[in-house]
Short mmCIF file of C-alpha atoms in Angstrom, two decimals:
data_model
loop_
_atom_site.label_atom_id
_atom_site.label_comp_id
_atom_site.label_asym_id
_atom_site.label_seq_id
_atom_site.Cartn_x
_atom_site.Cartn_y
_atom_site.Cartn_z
CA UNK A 25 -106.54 138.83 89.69
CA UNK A 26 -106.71 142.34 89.06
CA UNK A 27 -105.29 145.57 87.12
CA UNK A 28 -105.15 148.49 88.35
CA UNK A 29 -105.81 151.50 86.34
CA UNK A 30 -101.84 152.87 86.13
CA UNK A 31 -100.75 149.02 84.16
CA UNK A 32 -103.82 148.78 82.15
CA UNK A 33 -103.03 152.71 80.74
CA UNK A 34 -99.99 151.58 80.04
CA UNK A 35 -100.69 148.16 78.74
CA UNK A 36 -103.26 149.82 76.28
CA UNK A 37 -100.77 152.38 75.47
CA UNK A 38 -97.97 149.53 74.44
CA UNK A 39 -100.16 146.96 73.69
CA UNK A 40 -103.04 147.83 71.72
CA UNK A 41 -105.79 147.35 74.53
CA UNK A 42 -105.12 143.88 75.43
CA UNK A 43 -105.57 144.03 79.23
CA UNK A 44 -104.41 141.09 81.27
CA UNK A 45 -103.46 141.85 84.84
CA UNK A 46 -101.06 141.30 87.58
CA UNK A 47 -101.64 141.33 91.30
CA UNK A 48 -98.77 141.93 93.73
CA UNK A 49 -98.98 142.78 97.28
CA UNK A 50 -96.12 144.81 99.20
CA UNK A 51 -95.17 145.60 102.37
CA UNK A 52 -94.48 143.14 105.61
CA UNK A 53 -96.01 140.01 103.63
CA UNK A 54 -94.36 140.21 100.35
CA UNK A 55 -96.69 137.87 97.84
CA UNK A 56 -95.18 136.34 94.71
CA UNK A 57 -97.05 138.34 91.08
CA UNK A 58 -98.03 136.57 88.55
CA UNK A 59 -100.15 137.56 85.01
CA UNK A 60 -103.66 136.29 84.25
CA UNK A 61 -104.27 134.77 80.83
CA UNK A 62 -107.60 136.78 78.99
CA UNK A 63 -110.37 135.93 78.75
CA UNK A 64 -110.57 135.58 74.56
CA UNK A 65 -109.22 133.26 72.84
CA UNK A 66 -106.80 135.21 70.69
CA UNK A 67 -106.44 138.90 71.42
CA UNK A 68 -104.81 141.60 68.46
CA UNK A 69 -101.96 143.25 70.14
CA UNK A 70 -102.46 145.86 67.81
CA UNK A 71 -99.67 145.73 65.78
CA UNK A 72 -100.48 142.72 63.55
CA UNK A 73 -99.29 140.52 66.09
CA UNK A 74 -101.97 137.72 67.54
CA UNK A 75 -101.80 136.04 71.01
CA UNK A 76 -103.70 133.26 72.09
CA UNK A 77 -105.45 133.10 75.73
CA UNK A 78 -105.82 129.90 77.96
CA UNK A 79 -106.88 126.60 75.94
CA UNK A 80 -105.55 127.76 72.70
CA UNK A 81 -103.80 124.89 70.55
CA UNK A 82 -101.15 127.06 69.00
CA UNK A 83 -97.36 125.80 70.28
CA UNK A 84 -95.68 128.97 68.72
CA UNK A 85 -94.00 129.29 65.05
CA UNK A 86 -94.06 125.26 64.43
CA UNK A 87 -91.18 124.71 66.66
CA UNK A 88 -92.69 122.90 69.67
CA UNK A 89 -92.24 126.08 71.61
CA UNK A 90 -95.84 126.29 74.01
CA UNK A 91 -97.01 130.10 72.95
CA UNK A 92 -96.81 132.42 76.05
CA UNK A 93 -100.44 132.32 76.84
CA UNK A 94 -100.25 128.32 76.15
CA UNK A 95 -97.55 128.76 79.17
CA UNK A 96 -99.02 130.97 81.42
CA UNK A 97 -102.36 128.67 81.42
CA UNK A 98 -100.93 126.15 82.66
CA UNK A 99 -98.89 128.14 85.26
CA UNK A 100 -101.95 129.83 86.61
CA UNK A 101 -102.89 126.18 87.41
CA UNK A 102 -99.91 125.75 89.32
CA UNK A 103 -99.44 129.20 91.02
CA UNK A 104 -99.03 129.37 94.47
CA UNK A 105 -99.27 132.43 96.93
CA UNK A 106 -97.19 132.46 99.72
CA UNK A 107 -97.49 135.05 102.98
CA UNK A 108 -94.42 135.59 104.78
CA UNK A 109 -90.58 135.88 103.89
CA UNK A 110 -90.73 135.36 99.99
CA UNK A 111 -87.14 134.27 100.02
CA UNK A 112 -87.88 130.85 101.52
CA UNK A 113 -89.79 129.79 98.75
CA UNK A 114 -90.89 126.55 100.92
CA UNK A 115 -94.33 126.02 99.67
CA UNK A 116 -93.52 122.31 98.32
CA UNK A 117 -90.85 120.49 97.37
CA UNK A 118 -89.32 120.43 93.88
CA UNK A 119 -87.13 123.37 91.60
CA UNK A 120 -88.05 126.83 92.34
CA UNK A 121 -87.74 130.23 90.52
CA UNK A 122 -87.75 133.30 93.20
CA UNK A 123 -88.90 136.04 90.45
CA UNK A 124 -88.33 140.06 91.05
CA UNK A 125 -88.25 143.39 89.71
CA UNK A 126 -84.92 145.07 89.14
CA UNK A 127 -84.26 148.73 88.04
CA UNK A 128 -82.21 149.77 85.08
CA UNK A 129 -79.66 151.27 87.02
CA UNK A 130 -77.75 148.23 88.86
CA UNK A 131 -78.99 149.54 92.21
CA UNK A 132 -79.08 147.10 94.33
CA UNK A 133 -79.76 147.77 98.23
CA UNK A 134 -83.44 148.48 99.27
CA UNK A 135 -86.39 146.36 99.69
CA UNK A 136 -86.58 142.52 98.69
CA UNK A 137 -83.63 142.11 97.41
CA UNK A 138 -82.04 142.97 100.70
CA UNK A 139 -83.22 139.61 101.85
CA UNK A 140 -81.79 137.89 98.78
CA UNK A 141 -78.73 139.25 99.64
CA UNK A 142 -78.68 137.99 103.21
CA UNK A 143 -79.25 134.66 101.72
CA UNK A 144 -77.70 134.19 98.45
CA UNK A 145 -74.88 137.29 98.43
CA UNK A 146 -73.45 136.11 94.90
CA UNK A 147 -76.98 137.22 93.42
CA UNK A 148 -76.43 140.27 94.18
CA UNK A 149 -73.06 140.43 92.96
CA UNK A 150 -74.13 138.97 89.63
CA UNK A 151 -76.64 141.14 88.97
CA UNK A 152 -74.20 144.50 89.68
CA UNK A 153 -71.54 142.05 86.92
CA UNK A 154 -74.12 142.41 84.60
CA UNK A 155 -74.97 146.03 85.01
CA UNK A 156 -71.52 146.25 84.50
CA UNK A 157 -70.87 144.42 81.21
CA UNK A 158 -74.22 145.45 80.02
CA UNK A 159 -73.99 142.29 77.90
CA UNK A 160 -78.47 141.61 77.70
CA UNK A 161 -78.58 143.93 80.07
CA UNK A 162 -81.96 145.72 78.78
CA UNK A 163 -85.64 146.30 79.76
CA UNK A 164 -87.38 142.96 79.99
CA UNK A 165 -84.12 140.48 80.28
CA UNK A 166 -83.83 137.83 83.23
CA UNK A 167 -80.83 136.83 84.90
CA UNK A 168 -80.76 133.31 86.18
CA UNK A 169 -78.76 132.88 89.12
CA UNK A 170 -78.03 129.69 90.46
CA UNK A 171 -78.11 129.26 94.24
CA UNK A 172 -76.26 127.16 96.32
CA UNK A 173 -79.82 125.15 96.85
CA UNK A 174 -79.81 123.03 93.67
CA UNK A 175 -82.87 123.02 93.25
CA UNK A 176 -83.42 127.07 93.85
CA UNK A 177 -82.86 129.79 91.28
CA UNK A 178 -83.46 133.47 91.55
CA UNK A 179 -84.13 135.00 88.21
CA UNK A 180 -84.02 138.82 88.59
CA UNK A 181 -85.97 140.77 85.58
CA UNK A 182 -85.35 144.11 84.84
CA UNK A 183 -88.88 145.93 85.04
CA UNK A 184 -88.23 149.22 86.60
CA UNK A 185 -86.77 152.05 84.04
CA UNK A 186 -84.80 154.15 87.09
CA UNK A 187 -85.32 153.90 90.74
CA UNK A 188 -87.97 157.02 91.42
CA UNK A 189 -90.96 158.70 90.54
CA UNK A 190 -90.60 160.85 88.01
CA UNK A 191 -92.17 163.44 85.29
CA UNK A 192 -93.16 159.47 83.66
CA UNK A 193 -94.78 158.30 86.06
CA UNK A 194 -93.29 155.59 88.41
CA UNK A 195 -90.12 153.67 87.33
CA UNK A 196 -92.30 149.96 87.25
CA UNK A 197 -92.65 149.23 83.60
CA UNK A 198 -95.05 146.49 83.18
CA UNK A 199 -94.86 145.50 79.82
CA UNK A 200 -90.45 144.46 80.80
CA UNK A 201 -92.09 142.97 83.33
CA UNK A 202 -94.69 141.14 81.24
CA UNK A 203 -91.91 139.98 79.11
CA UNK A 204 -89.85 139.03 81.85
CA UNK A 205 -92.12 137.26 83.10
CA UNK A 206 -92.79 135.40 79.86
CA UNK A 207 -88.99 134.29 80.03
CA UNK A 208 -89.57 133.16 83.30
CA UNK A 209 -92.59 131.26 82.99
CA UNK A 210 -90.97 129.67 79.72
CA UNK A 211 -88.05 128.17 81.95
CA UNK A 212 -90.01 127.07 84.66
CA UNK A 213 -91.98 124.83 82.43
CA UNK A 214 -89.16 123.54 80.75
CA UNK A 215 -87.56 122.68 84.36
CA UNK A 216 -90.74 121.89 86.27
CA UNK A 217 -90.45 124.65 88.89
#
């Protein structure tokens, strides 16, 4: 994987220099994104706060809980990119998490999620619910919604502060994003996806 220069300002910025990186591509072929574990072993975030990379031992806080890198090691194992309509997730069988980007705003009617919508229209509506009750409803959080595929859930994160370019840059935030993902990545270990 890679990081371009914009997420690894603004990872250094939030997160004290520790640069691991994302890859996504848009367009026709949308491509499922996933984060790449560092390369060290345990990184300083800069704040006093210590995360371990791929291979480390520590299971988070002495609770059985795997640490975030601990889980995105051995999803990196397990990651698979898929060309073509993202919203069949069909690349083998077992549970599935379709992961995306939401904005802040409860917009919801350009881009991927349009073919959510044509598939599972009560995602949509869930995610505009929450906008509306605002309860978790912050930078970073993950819906889960269930679809009416058992073994299918759509998990939209809220990584985009605002829906346009700005005076701050574009509205993707990727450290929500990072922790969304972290949320994801956390459930789809405990449920095999």
């Amino acid at each position: 994987t890679h990081v371009s220069q914009q997420a690894q300002q603004e990872r250094q910025g939030e997160k004290g220099g520790v640069a691991c990186g994302w890859s996504s591509q848009l367009g026709q072929q949308q491509e499922l994104s996933a984060w790449a574990p560092c390369d060290q072993a345990e990184a300083n975030q800069g704040d006093g706060r210590r995360t371990r990379a791929a291979g480390s031992k520590d299971r988070g806080a002495g609770h059985g809980v795997p640490s975030s890198a601990a889980v995105l090691a051995a999803a990196s194992r397990r990651l698979h990119f898929v060309s073509g309509d993202a919203s069949l997730a069909n690349c083998d069988k077992g549970r599935k998490i379709i992961a995306h980007s939401c904005n802040d705003q409860g917009r919801w009617g350009k881009g991927f999620v349009m073919a959510i919508s044509a598939r599972w229209p009560q995602v949509a509506r869930e995610y505009r619910d929450w906008h509306r009750t605002r309860k978790g409803f912050v930078s970073g959080a993950v819906q889960f919604c269930p679809t009416n595929n058992h073994l299918l859930t759509v998990a939209n994160m809220i990584g985009q502060r605002g829906i346009k370019t700005g005076s701050k840059g574009p509205p993707v935030r990727y450290a929500s994003i990072e922790e969304a993902l972290m949320t994801v990545g956390a459930r789809a270990a405990n449920e095999g996806a």
